[in-house]
């Protein structure tokens, strides 16, 4: 008589990573059976173990995975019994979490974590922003290990990074040690002509780094005299209408670094804009000689012939802005002669006649 199933297979649920047994009972002891998953015949090995004792046939499935879910059947001749197995996947967890990292600006850093399931998909975030792979960000998965490599680190790359899978998340902090700004090109010492303008220029290792300009120890401010400009890595100081007193040491300071240069202003020679004019006056009267200089700060000396004159009751010397004056009082015949006003290499001369 044909062999039948006295007890059918029972559908079951199983937990991922565990094992389960399918069992049925035949109408004849020792009848040969075949186990199948879907249409595939199963063979004994690490995964499957088949046992038969008297009327009972068993299939043991070890280390069950989600892909082991499906329909299993036991076939004996023309008869078969079938059951459905559903495997409940274990939630993926992080076996090792991300660790905080620190690296120097311009360097790189690699964050890595280990997952319980090598097939789990992950997503990387910075704060709440989902990251995409590119030249800067390299994402890799090798078995259970997920890695994020951040290249050419900049200060703005610092922050919290997370790796997410399903409901699980691991987070770590990345710190970037900013490299100090240095001067790639130093200030150059220069000569400038009085009344002109001069530009000091230097180049920084980082664009937009804040700088301070100084003359000696004095911090300079933008205004009519000084104009500060910064474009990308270049910092400039423009000094307008340079005067001899603008000569000196100038520096550009950025953090702990500084670059220094000397400016020498070549003074324009002082000239006489208007010269002395010949004068005539009566004995006992007075006369005033005057001339106009190009520089109100220029020092002058008065002479009669080759003799340097000194101020006193008779001689009054005055300077009012650009105008230099010599007043000779109580004129006597011996006061007649040539008078000169001298500044630097320049000289103007006039004749005084006494009637």
Short mmCIF file of C-alpha atoms in Angstrom, two decimals:
data_model
loop_
_atom_site.label_atom_id
_atom_site.label_comp_id
_atom_site.label_asym_id
_atom_site.label_seq_id
_atom_site.Cartn_x
_atom_site.Cartn_y
_atom_site.Cartn_z
CA UNK A 1 0.00 0.00 0.00
CA UNK A 2 1.27 3.55 -0.69
CA UNK A 3 3.00 5.41 2.15
CA UNK A 4 0.99 8.37 3.46
CA UNK A 5 1.67 11.12 6.02
CA UNK A 6 -0.01 10.37 9.36
CA UNK A 7 1.22 13.74 10.70
CA UNK A 8 1.85 16.69 8.36
CA UNK A 9 4.60 19.33 8.61
CA UNK A 10 3.66 22.39 10.71
CA UNK A 11 4.37 26.01 9.57
CA UNK A 12 6.69 27.82 11.98
CA UNK A 13 8.41 31.09 12.84
CA UNK A 14 12.12 31.14 13.61
CA UNK A 15 14.55 33.75 14.94
CA UNK A 16 17.49 34.79 12.79
CA UNK A 17 20.69 33.04 13.92
CA UNK A 18 18.82 30.21 15.65
CA UNK A 19 17.80 26.78 14.31
CA UNK A 20 14.48 25.02 13.78
CA UNK A 21 13.22 21.50 13.08
CA UNK A 22 10.47 20.39 10.69
CA UNK A 23 8.94 17.06 11.62
CA UNK A 24 6.37 14.67 10.03
CA UNK A 25 5.16 11.12 10.64
CA UNK A 26 4.78 8.42 7.97
CA UNK A 27 2.39 5.46 7.77
CA UNK A 28 5.36 3.07 7.29
CA UNK A 29 8.65 3.05 9.22
CA UNK A 30 11.83 3.67 7.23
CA UNK A 31 10.09 4.81 4.02
CA UNK A 32 12.54 6.91 1.94
CA UNK A 33 11.77 10.67 1.84
CA UNK A 34 13.13 13.76 0.07
CA UNK A 35 13.25 17.25 1.58
CA UNK A 36 12.81 20.32 -0.61
CA UNK A 37 12.82 24.11 -0.28
CA UNK A 38 10.52 25.37 -3.03
CA UNK A 39 11.57 23.16 -5.97
CA UNK A 40 15.17 22.66 -4.72
CA UNK A 41 16.16 19.26 -3.26
CA UNK A 42 18.09 19.72 0.01
CA UNK A 43 21.28 17.83 0.87
CA UNK A 44 22.71 17.07 4.32
CA UNK A 45 25.63 19.29 5.36
CA UNK A 46 26.50 22.22 7.65
CA UNK A 47 23.19 23.92 6.94
CA UNK A 48 20.75 20.99 6.79
CA UNK A 49 20.60 17.75 8.76
CA UNK A 50 18.05 15.04 7.83
CA UNK A 51 17.10 12.30 10.34
CA UNK A 52 14.70 9.38 10.13
CA UNK A 53 13.77 7.17 13.08
CA UNK A 54 10.96 4.59 12.75
CA UNK A 55 7.93 6.55 11.43
CA UNK A 56 9.37 10.04 12.09
CA UNK A 57 11.28 12.13 9.51
CA UNK A 58 13.01 15.36 10.61
CA UNK A 59 14.79 18.27 8.88
CA UNK A 60 17.03 20.44 11.08
CA UNK A 61 18.01 23.86 9.63
CA UNK A 62 20.92 25.59 11.41
CA UNK A 63 21.88 29.32 11.70
CA UNK A 64 18.70 30.51 10.00
CA UNK A 65 18.88 33.74 7.99
CA UNK A 66 16.08 35.87 6.47
CA UNK A 67 16.75 34.22 3.08
CA UNK A 68 15.84 30.81 4.65
CA UNK A 69 12.19 31.93 4.82
CA UNK A 70 9.95 30.00 2.39
CA UNK A 71 8.01 26.79 1.68
CA UNK A 72 9.56 23.46 2.72
CA UNK A 73 8.18 20.05 1.74
CA UNK A 74 8.80 16.39 2.56
CA UNK A 75 8.09 14.06 -0.42
CA UNK A 76 7.49 10.32 -0.18
CA UNK A 77 6.53 8.70 -3.48
CA UNK A 78 3.44 10.47 -4.83
CA UNK A 79 2.62 12.06 -1.48
CA UNK A 80 4.02 15.23 0.04
CA UNK A 81 3.48 17.49 3.05
CA UNK A 82 4.31 21.21 3.02
CA UNK A 83 4.90 23.99 5.60
CA UNK A 84 5.97 27.65 5.53
CA UNK A 85 8.87 28.94 7.56
CA UNK A 86 9.11 32.65 8.40
CA UNK A 87 12.44 33.92 9.75
CA UNK A 88 12.26 37.02 11.96
CA UNK A 89 15.35 39.11 11.15
CA UNK A 90 17.38 40.33 14.12
CA UNK A 91 17.60 44.14 14.14
CA UNK A 92 21.07 45.18 12.93
CA UNK A 93 23.22 46.55 15.74
CA UNK A 94 26.62 48.25 15.94
CA UNK A 95 29.18 45.84 17.40
CA UNK A 96 31.73 48.63 17.60
CA UNK A 97 30.74 52.28 17.49
CA UNK A 98 32.35 55.34 15.90
CA UNK A 99 35.17 56.96 17.90
CA UNK A 100 35.96 60.69 18.19
CA UNK A 101 38.81 61.75 15.91
CA UNK A 102 41.16 64.73 15.66
CA UNK A 103 43.40 65.66 12.74
CA UNK A 104 45.31 68.65 11.39
CA UNK A 105 43.88 70.96 8.75
CA UNK A 106 44.72 69.63 5.29
CA UNK A 107 45.00 66.05 6.60
CA UNK A 108 42.43 63.26 6.50
CA UNK A 109 40.46 61.21 9.01
CA UNK A 110 38.67 57.83 8.80
CA UNK A 111 35.60 56.98 10.89
CA UNK A 112 34.69 53.29 11.11
CA UNK A 113 32.18 51.06 12.88
CA UNK A 114 31.28 47.36 12.84
CA UNK A 115 27.76 46.08 12.12
CA UNK A 116 26.17 42.82 13.24
CA UNK A 117 25.05 42.12 9.65
CA UNK A 118 27.45 42.48 6.68
CA UNK A 119 24.47 42.95 4.34
CA UNK A 120 23.01 45.93 6.23
CA UNK A 121 22.81 49.22 4.32
CA UNK A 122 24.17 52.33 6.07
CA UNK A 123 23.84 56.08 5.66
CA UNK A 124 26.39 58.69 6.78
CA UNK A 125 25.34 62.09 8.16
CA UNK A 126 27.02 65.29 9.34
CA UNK A 127 24.63 66.74 11.90
CA UNK A 128 21.26 66.24 10.15
CA UNK A 129 22.67 66.43 6.60
CA UNK A 130 22.93 63.21 4.58
CA UNK A 131 26.42 62.92 3.06
CA UNK A 132 27.12 61.96 -0.55
CA UNK A 133 30.39 60.37 -1.73
CA UNK A 134 32.77 62.56 -3.76
CA UNK A 135 36.39 63.73 -3.96
CA UNK A 136 36.31 64.83 -0.33
CA UNK A 137 34.20 62.01 1.13
CA UNK A 138 34.99 58.34 0.50
CA UNK A 139 32.47 55.75 1.77
CA UNK A 140 33.39 52.07 1.92
CA UNK A 141 31.86 48.84 3.21
CA UNK A 142 34.05 45.81 3.74
CA UNK A 143 32.12 42.88 5.22
CA UNK A 144 30.78 44.08 8.58
CA UNK A 145 32.94 47.24 8.60
CA UNK A 146 31.56 50.59 7.38
CA UNK A 147 34.05 53.44 6.81
CA UNK A 148 33.88 57.15 6.03
CA UNK A 149 37.12 58.86 5.00
CA UNK A 150 37.17 62.70 5.01
CA UNK A 151 40.05 64.17 2.97
CA UNK A 152 41.70 67.62 2.89
CA UNK A 153 40.19 68.62 6.24
CA UNK A 154 39.14 72.25 6.68
CA UNK A 155 37.92 73.96 9.90
CA UNK A 156 34.32 73.80 8.59
CA UNK A 157 34.58 69.97 8.42
CA UNK A 158 34.62 69.77 12.22
CA UNK A 159 31.40 68.53 13.86
CA UNK A 160 29.29 65.47 14.61
CA UNK A 161 29.24 62.58 12.15
CA UNK A 162 26.81 59.64 12.37
CA UNK A 163 26.40 56.22 10.76
CA UNK A 164 22.77 55.06 10.61
CA UNK A 165 21.27 51.65 9.85
CA UNK A 166 17.57 51.01 10.38
CA UNK A 167 16.69 52.45 13.81
CA UNK A 168 20.30 52.25 15.02
CA UNK A 169 22.78 55.13 15.04
CA UNK A 170 26.35 55.74 16.22
CA UNK A 171 27.83 59.27 16.44
CA UNK A 172 31.33 60.70 16.92
CA UNK A 173 32.96 64.12 16.95
CA UNK A 174 35.59 65.20 14.41
CA UNK A 175 37.93 68.01 15.51
CA UNK A 176 40.12 69.87 13.03
CA UNK A 177 43.28 71.56 14.34
CA UNK A 178 43.55 74.72 12.22
CA UNK A 179 47.03 75.27 10.80
CA UNK A 180 48.48 78.69 11.68
CA UNK A 181 48.37 81.25 8.88
CA UNK A 182 51.83 82.08 7.53
CA UNK A 183 53.12 84.64 5.03
CA UNK A 184 53.85 83.04 1.64
CA UNK A 185 55.15 86.38 0.38
CA UNK A 186 56.62 88.97 2.77
CA UNK A 187 56.34 92.77 2.63
CA UNK A 188 59.07 94.46 0.56
CA UNK A 189 60.90 97.61 1.75
CA UNK A 190 60.34 100.56 -0.58
CA UNK A 191 61.25 104.15 -1.36
CA UNK A 192 58.51 106.67 -2.09
CA UNK A 193 58.47 110.25 -3.29
CA UNK A 194 56.96 112.89 -1.03
CA UNK A 195 53.40 113.71 -2.11
CA UNK A 196 52.95 110.41 -3.96
CA UNK A 197 51.43 107.18 -2.70
CA UNK A 198 52.87 103.76 -1.84
CA UNK A 199 51.36 100.25 -1.60
CA UNK A 200 52.64 97.51 0.71
CA UNK A 201 51.57 94.01 -0.31
CA UNK A 202 51.91 90.51 1.20
CA UNK A 203 50.45 87.08 0.52
CA UNK A 204 48.98 84.76 3.17
CA UNK A 205 48.82 80.96 3.23
CA UNK A 206 45.02 81.14 3.70
CA UNK A 207 42.54 83.38 1.89
CA UNK A 208 40.57 85.86 3.99
CA UNK A 209 42.64 85.44 7.17
CA UNK A 210 42.19 88.60 9.31
CA UNK A 211 45.24 90.89 9.45
CA UNK A 212 46.27 94.07 11.30
CA UNK A 213 48.53 96.78 9.84
CA UNK A 214 50.90 98.72 12.08
CA UNK A 215 53.43 101.54 11.83
CA UNK A 216 55.97 100.86 14.54
CA UNK A 217 53.72 99.84 17.45
CA UNK A 218 50.71 101.90 16.31
CA UNK A 219 47.71 100.08 14.80
CA UNK A 220 46.57 101.78 11.56
CA UNK A 221 42.91 102.47 10.72
CA UNK A 222 41.36 102.94 7.28
CA UNK A 223 40.64 106.55 6.35
CA UNK A 224 41.90 109.37 4.12
CA UNK A 225 45.53 108.47 4.75
CA UNK A 226 45.43 104.66 4.81
CA UNK A 227 43.38 102.21 2.79
CA UNK A 228 43.46 98.47 3.65
CA UNK A 229 42.37 95.89 1.08
CA UNK A 230 42.16 92.11 1.17
CA UNK A 231 41.39 89.93 -1.84
CA UNK A 232 41.70 86.14 -1.59
CA UNK A 233 45.19 85.51 -0.13
CA UNK A 234 46.57 89.03 -0.80
CA UNK A 235 46.57 91.84 1.80
CA UNK A 236 47.42 95.44 0.79
CA UNK A 237 48.03 98.74 2.57
CA UNK A 238 47.83 101.91 0.46
CA UNK A 239 49.41 105.06 1.99
CA UNK A 240 48.33 108.29 0.27
CA UNK A 241 50.10 111.67 0.06
CA UNK A 242 53.27 110.39 1.72
CA UNK A 243 55.28 112.85 3.79
CA UNK A 244 58.77 112.54 5.27
CA UNK A 245 57.19 111.68 8.65
CA UNK A 246 55.59 108.61 7.01
CA UNK A 247 59.06 107.03 6.78
CA UNK A 248 59.49 104.08 9.15
CA UNK A 249 58.79 100.39 9.76
CA UNK A 250 55.41 98.99 8.73
CA UNK A 251 54.16 95.51 9.62
CA UNK A 252 51.27 93.21 8.75
CA UNK A 253 50.26 90.92 11.64
CA UNK A 254 48.22 87.71 11.38
CA UNK A 255 47.86 85.72 14.61
CA UNK A 256 51.37 85.00 15.92
CA UNK A 257 53.04 85.72 12.56
CA UNK A 258 54.12 89.06 11.14
CA UNK A 259 55.99 90.50 8.17
CA UNK A 260 57.82 93.84 8.26
CA UNK A 261 59.19 96.36 5.74
CA UNK A 262 60.79 99.81 5.84
CA UNK A 263 59.42 102.79 3.89
CA UNK A 264 61.78 105.64 3.09
CA UNK A 265 60.15 108.84 1.84
CA UNK A 266 62.36 111.02 -0.34
CA UNK A 267 61.47 114.60 0.64
CA UNK A 268 60.87 117.01 -2.23
CA UNK A 269 63.50 119.80 -2.05
CA UNK A 270 61.97 122.97 -0.60
CA UNK A 271 61.70 125.77 -3.16
CA UNK A 272 60.79 129.46 -3.04
CA UNK A 273 57.38 129.99 -4.61
CA UNK A 274 57.86 133.77 -4.42
CA UNK A 275 61.28 135.35 -4.02
CA UNK A 276 62.50 138.39 -2.07
CA UNK A 277 61.99 141.75 -3.82
CA UNK A 278 64.36 144.75 -3.72
CA UNK A 279 63.21 147.41 -1.24
CA UNK A 280 63.95 151.10 -0.61
CA UNK A 281 63.08 153.15 2.47
CA UNK A 282 64.08 156.37 4.21
CA UNK A 283 66.67 156.49 6.97
CA UNK A 284 64.94 155.96 10.35
CA UNK A 285 62.09 154.06 8.68
CA UNK A 286 61.61 150.30 8.39
CA UNK A 287 61.40 147.70 5.63
CA UNK A 288 59.96 144.16 5.44
CA UNK A 289 61.38 141.47 3.18
CA UNK A 290 59.21 138.40 2.55
CA UNK A 291 59.18 135.24 0.49
CA UNK A 292 56.94 132.17 0.16
CA UNK A 293 58.23 128.60 0.61
CA UNK A 294 56.83 125.36 -0.87
CA UNK A 295 56.90 123.70 2.59
CA UNK A 296 55.48 125.47 5.66
CA UNK A 297 57.68 123.25 7.88
CA UNK A 298 60.95 124.29 6.25
CA UNK A 299 63.48 126.10 8.45
CA UNK A 300 65.03 129.32 7.09
CA UNK A 301 68.07 131.44 7.82
CA UNK A 302 68.49 135.16 7.09
CA UNK A 303 71.81 136.66 5.97
CA UNK A 304 73.22 140.09 5.17
CA UNK A 305 75.97 139.44 2.68
CA UNK A 306 77.68 136.37 4.20
CA UNK A 307 76.75 137.25 7.81
CA UNK A 308 74.02 135.19 9.51
CA UNK A 309 71.50 137.52 11.17
CA UNK A 310 70.14 137.11 14.71
CA UNK A 311 66.76 138.47 15.81
CA UNK A 312 66.81 141.44 18.18
CA UNK A 313 65.35 144.97 18.67
CA UNK A 314 66.40 145.95 15.17
CA UNK A 315 65.69 142.70 13.35
CA UNK A 316 62.34 140.89 13.63
CA UNK A 317 62.06 137.44 12.03
CA UNK A 318 58.67 135.80 11.57
CA UNK A 319 57.27 132.67 9.91
CA UNK A 320 53.55 132.42 9.18
CA UNK A 321 52.70 129.17 7.38
CA UNK A 322 54.61 129.24 4.08
CA UNK A 323 55.60 132.95 4.44
CA UNK A 324 59.00 133.94 5.92
CA UNK A 325 59.52 137.64 6.87
CA UNK A 326 62.43 139.80 7.96
CA UNK A 327 61.58 143.29 9.29
CA UNK A 328 64.47 145.79 9.64
CA UNK A 329 63.64 148.75 11.90
CA UNK A 330 65.23 152.20 12.37
CA UNK A 331 67.08 152.01 9.08
CA UNK A 332 70.59 153.48 8.97
CA UNK A 333 72.84 153.98 5.89
CA UNK A 334 74.97 150.99 7.01
CA UNK A 335 71.83 148.74 6.82
CA UNK A 336 71.85 149.03 3.02
CA UNK A 337 73.08 145.94 1.16
CA UNK A 338 72.14 142.46 0.01
CA UNK A 339 69.85 140.34 2.19
CA UNK A 340 69.19 136.62 1.59
CA UNK A 341 66.78 133.97 2.86
CA UNK A 342 68.23 130.41 2.76
CA UNK A 343 66.53 127.00 3.13
CA UNK A 344 68.49 123.82 2.38
CA UNK A 345 70.30 124.37 -0.94
CA UNK A 346 67.88 127.14 -2.01
CA UNK A 347 68.48 130.89 -1.63
CA UNK A 348 66.68 134.10 -2.61
CA UNK A 349 68.40 137.53 -2.46
CA UNK A 350 67.25 141.16 -2.66
CA UNK A 351 68.82 144.62 -2.34
CA UNK A 352 67.83 147.09 0.42
CA UNK A 353 68.51 150.78 -0.29
CA UNK A 354 68.41 153.42 2.47
CA UNK A 355 67.65 156.99 1.42
#
